Tab-separated table of C-alpha atoms in Angstrom:
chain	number	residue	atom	x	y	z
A	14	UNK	CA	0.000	0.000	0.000
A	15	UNK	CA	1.107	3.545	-1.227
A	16	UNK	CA	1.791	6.365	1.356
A	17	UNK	CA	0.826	8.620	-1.044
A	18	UNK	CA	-2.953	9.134	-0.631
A	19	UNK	CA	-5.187	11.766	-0.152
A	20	UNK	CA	-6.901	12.109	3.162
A	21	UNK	CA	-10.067	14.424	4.408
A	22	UNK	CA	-10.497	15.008	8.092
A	23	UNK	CA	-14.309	15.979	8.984
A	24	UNK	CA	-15.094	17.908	11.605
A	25	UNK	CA	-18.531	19.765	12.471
A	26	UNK	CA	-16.434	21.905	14.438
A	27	UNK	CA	-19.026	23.209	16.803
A	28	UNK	CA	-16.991	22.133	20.025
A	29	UNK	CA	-14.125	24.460	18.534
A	30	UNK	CA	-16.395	27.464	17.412
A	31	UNK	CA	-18.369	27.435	21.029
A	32	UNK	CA	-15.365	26.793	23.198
A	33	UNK	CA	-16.743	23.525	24.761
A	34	UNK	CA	-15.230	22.371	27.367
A	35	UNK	CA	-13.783	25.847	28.270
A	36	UNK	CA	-10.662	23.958	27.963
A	37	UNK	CA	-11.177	23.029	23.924
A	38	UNK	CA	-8.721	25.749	23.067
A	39	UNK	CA	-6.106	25.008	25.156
A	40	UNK	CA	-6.338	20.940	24.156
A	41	UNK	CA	-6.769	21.467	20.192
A	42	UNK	CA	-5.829	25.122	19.372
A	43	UNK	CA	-6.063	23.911	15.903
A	44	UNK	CA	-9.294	21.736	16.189
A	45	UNK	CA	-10.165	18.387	16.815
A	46	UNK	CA	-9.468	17.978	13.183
A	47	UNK	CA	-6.355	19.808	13.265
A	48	UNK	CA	-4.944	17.372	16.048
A	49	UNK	CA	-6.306	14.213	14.132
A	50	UNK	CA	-4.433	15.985	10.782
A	51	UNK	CA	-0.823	16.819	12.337
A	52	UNK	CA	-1.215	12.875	13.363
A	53	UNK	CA	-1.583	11.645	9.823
A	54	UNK	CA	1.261	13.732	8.274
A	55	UNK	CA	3.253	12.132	10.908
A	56	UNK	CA	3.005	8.714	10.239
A	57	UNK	CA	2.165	9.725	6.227
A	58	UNK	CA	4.615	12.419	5.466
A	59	UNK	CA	3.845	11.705	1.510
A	60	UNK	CA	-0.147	12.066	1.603
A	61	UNK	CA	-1.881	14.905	1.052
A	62	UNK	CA	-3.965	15.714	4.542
A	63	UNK	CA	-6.915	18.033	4.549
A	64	UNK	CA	-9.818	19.113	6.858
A	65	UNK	CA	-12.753	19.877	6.490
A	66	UNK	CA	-15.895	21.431	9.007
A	67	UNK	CA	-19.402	21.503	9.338
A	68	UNK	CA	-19.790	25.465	7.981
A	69	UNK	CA	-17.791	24.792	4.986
A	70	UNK	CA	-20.058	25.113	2.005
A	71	UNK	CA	-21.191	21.969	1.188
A	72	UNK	CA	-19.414	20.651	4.460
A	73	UNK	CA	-16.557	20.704	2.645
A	74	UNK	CA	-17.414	17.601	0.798
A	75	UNK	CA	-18.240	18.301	-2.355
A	76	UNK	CA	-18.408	16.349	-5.306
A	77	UNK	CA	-15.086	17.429	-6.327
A	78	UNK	CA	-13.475	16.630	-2.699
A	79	UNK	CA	-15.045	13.770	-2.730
A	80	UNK	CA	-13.662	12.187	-5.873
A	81	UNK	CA	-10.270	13.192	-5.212
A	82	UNK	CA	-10.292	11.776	-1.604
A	83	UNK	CA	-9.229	8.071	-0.754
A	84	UNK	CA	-9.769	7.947	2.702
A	85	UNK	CA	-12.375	9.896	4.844
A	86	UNK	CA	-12.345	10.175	8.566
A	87	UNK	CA	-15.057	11.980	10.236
A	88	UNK	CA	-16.201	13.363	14.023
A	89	UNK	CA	-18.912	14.291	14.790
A	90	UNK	CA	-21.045	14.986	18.406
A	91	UNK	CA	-23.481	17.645	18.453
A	92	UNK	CA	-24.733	18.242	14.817
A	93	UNK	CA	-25.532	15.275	13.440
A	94	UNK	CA	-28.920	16.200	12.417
A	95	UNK	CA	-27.633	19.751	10.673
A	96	UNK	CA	-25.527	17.302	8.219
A	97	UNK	CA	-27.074	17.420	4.926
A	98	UNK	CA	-29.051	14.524	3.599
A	99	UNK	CA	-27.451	15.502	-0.083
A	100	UNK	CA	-24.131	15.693	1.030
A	101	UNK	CA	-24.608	12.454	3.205
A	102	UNK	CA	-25.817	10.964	-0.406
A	103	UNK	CA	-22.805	11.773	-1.689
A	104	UNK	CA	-20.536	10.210	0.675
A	105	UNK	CA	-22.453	7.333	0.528
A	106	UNK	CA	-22.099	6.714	-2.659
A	107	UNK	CA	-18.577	7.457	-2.862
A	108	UNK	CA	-18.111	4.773	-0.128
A	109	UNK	CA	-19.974	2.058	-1.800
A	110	UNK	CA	-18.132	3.270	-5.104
A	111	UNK	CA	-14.460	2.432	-3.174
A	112	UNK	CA	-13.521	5.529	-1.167
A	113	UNK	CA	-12.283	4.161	3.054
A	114	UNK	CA	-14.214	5.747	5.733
A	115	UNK	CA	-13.005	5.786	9.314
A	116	UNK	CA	-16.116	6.993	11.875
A	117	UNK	CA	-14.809	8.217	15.469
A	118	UNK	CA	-16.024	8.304	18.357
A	119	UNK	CA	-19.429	10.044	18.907
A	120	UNK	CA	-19.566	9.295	14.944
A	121	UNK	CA	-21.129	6.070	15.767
A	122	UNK	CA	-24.256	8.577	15.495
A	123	UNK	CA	-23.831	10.122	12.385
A	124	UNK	CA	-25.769	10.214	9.583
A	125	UNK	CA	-23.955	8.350	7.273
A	126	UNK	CA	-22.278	5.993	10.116
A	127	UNK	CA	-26.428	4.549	10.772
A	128	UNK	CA	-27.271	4.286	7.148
A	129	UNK	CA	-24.321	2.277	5.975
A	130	UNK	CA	-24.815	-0.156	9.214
A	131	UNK	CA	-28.430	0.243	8.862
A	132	UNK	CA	-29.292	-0.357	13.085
A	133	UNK	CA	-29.400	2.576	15.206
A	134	UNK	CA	-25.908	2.450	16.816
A	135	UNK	CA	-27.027	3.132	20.425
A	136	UNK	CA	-24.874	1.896	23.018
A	137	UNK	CA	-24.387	3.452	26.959
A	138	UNK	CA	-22.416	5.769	28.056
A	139	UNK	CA	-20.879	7.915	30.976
A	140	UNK	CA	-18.694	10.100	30.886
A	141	UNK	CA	-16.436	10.548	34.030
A	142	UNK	CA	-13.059	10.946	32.884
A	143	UNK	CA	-12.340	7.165	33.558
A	144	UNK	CA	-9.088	4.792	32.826
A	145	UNK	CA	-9.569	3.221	29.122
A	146	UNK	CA	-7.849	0.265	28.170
A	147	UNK	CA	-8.242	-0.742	24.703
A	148	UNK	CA	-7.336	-4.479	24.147
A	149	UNK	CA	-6.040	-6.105	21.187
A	150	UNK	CA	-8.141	-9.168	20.027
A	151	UNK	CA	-7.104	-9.667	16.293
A	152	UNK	CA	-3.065	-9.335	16.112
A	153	UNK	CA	-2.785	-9.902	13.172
A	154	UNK	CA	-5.072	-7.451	11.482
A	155	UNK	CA	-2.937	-4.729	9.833
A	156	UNK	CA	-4.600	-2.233	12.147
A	157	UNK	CA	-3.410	-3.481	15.253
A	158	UNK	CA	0.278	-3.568	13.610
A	159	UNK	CA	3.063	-1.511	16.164
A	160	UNK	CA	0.019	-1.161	18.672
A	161	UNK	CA	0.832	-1.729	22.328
A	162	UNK	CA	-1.720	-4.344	23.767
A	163	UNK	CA	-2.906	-2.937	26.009
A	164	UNK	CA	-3.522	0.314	24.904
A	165	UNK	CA	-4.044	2.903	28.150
A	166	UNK	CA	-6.006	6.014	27.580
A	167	UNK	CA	-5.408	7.730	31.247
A	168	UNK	CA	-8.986	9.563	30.709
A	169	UNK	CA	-11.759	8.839	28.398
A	170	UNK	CA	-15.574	8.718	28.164
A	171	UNK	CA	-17.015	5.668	29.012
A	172	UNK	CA	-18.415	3.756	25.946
A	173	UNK	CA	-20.591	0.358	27.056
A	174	UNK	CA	-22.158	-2.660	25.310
A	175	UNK	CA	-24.606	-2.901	23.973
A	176	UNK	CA	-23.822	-1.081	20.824
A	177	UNK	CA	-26.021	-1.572	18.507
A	178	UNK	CA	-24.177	-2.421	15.201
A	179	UNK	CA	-24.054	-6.051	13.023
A	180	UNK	CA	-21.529	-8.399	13.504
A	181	UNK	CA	-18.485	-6.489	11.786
A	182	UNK	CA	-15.957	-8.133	9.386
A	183	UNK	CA	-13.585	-7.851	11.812
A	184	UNK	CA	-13.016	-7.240	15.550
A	185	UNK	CA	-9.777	-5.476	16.398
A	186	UNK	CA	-10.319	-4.016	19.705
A	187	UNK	CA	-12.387	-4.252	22.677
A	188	UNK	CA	-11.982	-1.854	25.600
A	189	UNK	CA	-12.605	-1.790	29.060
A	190	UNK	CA	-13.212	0.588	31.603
A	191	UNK	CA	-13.045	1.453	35.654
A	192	UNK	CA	-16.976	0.666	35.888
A	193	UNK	CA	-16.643	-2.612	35.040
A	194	UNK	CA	-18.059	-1.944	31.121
A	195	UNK	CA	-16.580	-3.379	27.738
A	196	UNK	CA	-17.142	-2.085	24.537
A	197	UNK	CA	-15.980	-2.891	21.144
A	198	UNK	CA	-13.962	0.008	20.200
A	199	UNK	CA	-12.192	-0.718	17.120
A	200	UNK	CA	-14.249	-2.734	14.369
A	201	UNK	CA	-14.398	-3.000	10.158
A	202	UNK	CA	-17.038	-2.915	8.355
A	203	UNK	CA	-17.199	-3.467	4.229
A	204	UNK	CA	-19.712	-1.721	1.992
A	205	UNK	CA	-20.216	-1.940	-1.506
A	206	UNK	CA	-16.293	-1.719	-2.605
A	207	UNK	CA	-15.727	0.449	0.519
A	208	UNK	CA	-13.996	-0.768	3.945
A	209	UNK	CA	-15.161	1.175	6.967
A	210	UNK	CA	-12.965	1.392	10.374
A	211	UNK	CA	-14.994	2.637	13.644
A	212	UNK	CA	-12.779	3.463	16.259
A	213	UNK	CA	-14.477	4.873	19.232
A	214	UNK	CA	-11.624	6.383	21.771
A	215	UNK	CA	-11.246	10.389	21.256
A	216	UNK	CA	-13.664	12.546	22.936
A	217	UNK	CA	-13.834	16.848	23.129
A	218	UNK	CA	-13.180	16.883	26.565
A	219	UNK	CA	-9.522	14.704	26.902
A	220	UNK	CA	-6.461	15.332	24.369
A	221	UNK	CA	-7.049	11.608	22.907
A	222	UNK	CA	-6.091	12.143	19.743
A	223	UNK	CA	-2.397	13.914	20.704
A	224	UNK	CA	-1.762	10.335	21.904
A	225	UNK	CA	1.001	9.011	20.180
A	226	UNK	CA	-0.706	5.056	20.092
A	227	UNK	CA	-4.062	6.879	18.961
A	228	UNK	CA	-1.981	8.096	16.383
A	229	UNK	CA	-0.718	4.943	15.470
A	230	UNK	CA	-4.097	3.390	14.910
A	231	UNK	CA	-5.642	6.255	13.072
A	232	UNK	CA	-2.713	6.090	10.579
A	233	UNK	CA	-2.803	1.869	10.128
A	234	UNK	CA	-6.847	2.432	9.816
A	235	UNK	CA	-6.378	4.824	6.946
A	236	UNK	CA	-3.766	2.626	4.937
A	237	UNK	CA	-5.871	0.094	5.675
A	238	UNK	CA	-9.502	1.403	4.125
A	239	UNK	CA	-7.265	3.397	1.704
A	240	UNK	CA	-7.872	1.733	-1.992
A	241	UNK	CA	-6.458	4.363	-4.801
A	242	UNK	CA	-6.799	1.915	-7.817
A	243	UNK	CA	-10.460	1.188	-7.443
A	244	UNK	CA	-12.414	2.181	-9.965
A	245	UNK	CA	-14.929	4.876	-8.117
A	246	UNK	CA	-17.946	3.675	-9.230
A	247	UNK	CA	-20.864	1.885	-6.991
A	248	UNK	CA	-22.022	-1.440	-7.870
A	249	UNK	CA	-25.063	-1.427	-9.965
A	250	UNK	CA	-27.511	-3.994	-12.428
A	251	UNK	CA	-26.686	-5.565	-15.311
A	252	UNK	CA	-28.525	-7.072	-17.871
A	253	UNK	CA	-26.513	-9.574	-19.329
A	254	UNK	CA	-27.034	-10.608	-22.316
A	255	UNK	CA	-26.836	-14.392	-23.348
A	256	UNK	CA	-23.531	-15.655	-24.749
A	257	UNK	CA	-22.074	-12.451	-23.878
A	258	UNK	CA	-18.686	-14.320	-23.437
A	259	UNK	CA	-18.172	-15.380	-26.663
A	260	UNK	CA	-17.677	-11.334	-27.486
A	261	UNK	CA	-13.958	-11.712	-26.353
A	262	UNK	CA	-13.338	-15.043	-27.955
């Protein structure tokens, strides 16, 4: 796999523009997105990272950005419902059509995250500013690769089963907190020609994502969805017609 890809990092941004928690400055001066960003260009000095917020026009994901994205990671909390039905179209189809997709965190209620899975994504939660530790249950997957097992996030929101998903392709990780709760935190999905990655540790209130082993598993999760040779297009019907394979004879 190529290090040369082109990523967009979504944001709504709405933590950033209303200064929630009054420390969101002081954590990500540059954004959530910005934090997730500076991550990526570490680990994948040759890609191309941009962002992208809520009040860009058309979110920032235009048709344009779209096409000429490979892999899309996206956080959301607090506007889920102001995110475009027409834009989350779009994204849609450019996920079925090949593009990667990695959903954090509170994305697990996003617009796009609930149509692809097609259940409501609920789970519990609490958030308390407890111990995290995310463990590593697949090894081998190519996400997991260079990630300590366990993982320890010294403060975190408190994700808890049951979260309501299907059975994903794969389960990487599977966290556990001071409460006594587990929760799958790191899982793949496929869709159409697209691979999805949901990774749930990173929340407004704790500097997750300036975590060197976040870091580490953002990056594998984008090589990993990343495809740049697929052919963007979203399977469709075919009328075949009979004897069509004596054509190429």
């Amino acid at each position: 796999m190529t290090d040369k890809l082109n990523i967009l990092v979504w944001n709504e941004g709405v933590h950033e523009a209303q200064n929630t928690p009054a420390s969101m400055a002081e954590m990500y001066p540059d954004g959530i997105h910005g934090a997730i960003a500076a991550g990526l260009r570490g680990h994948l000095p040759d890609s191309q990272v941009a962002t992208a917020t809520l009040a860009d026009p058309e979110h920032g994901l235009s048709e344009e950005a779209l096409a000429g994205t490979d892999v899309l990671l996206w956080w959301g909390h607090k506007a889920h419902a102001e995110v475009s039905d027409d834009v989350v179209d779009r994204v849609q189809r450019h996920v079925l059509g090949g593009m990667g997709l990695l959903v954090l965190h509170s994305g697990h209620f996003a617009k796009i995250f609930t149509r692809l899975l097609g259940t409501t994504c609920s789970l519990k939660w609490r958030n308390d500013g407890e111990r995290e530790t995310v463990w590593t249950v697949k090894p081998s997957h190519p996400i997991a690769q260079g990630v300590p097992n366990p993982l320890i996030i010294p403060k975190q929101e408190m994700y808890g089963e049951l979260f309501d998903i299907p059975d994903p392709d794969d389960l990487i990780f599977i966290s556990s907190f001071e409460g006594g709760e587990v929760f799958r935190s790191g899982v793949t999905f496929t869709r159409g020609k697209g691979r999805i990655f949901y990774f749930s540790p990173g929340d407004q209130d704790y500097p997750v994502y300036h975590q060197a082993e976040i870091r580490q598993v953002l990056a594998n999760g984008v090589r990993w969805a990343a495809q740049p040779g697929v052919f963007r297009e979203q399977p469709g019907v075919a009328n075949a017609r009979r004897g069509w394979y004596l054509e190429d004879a």
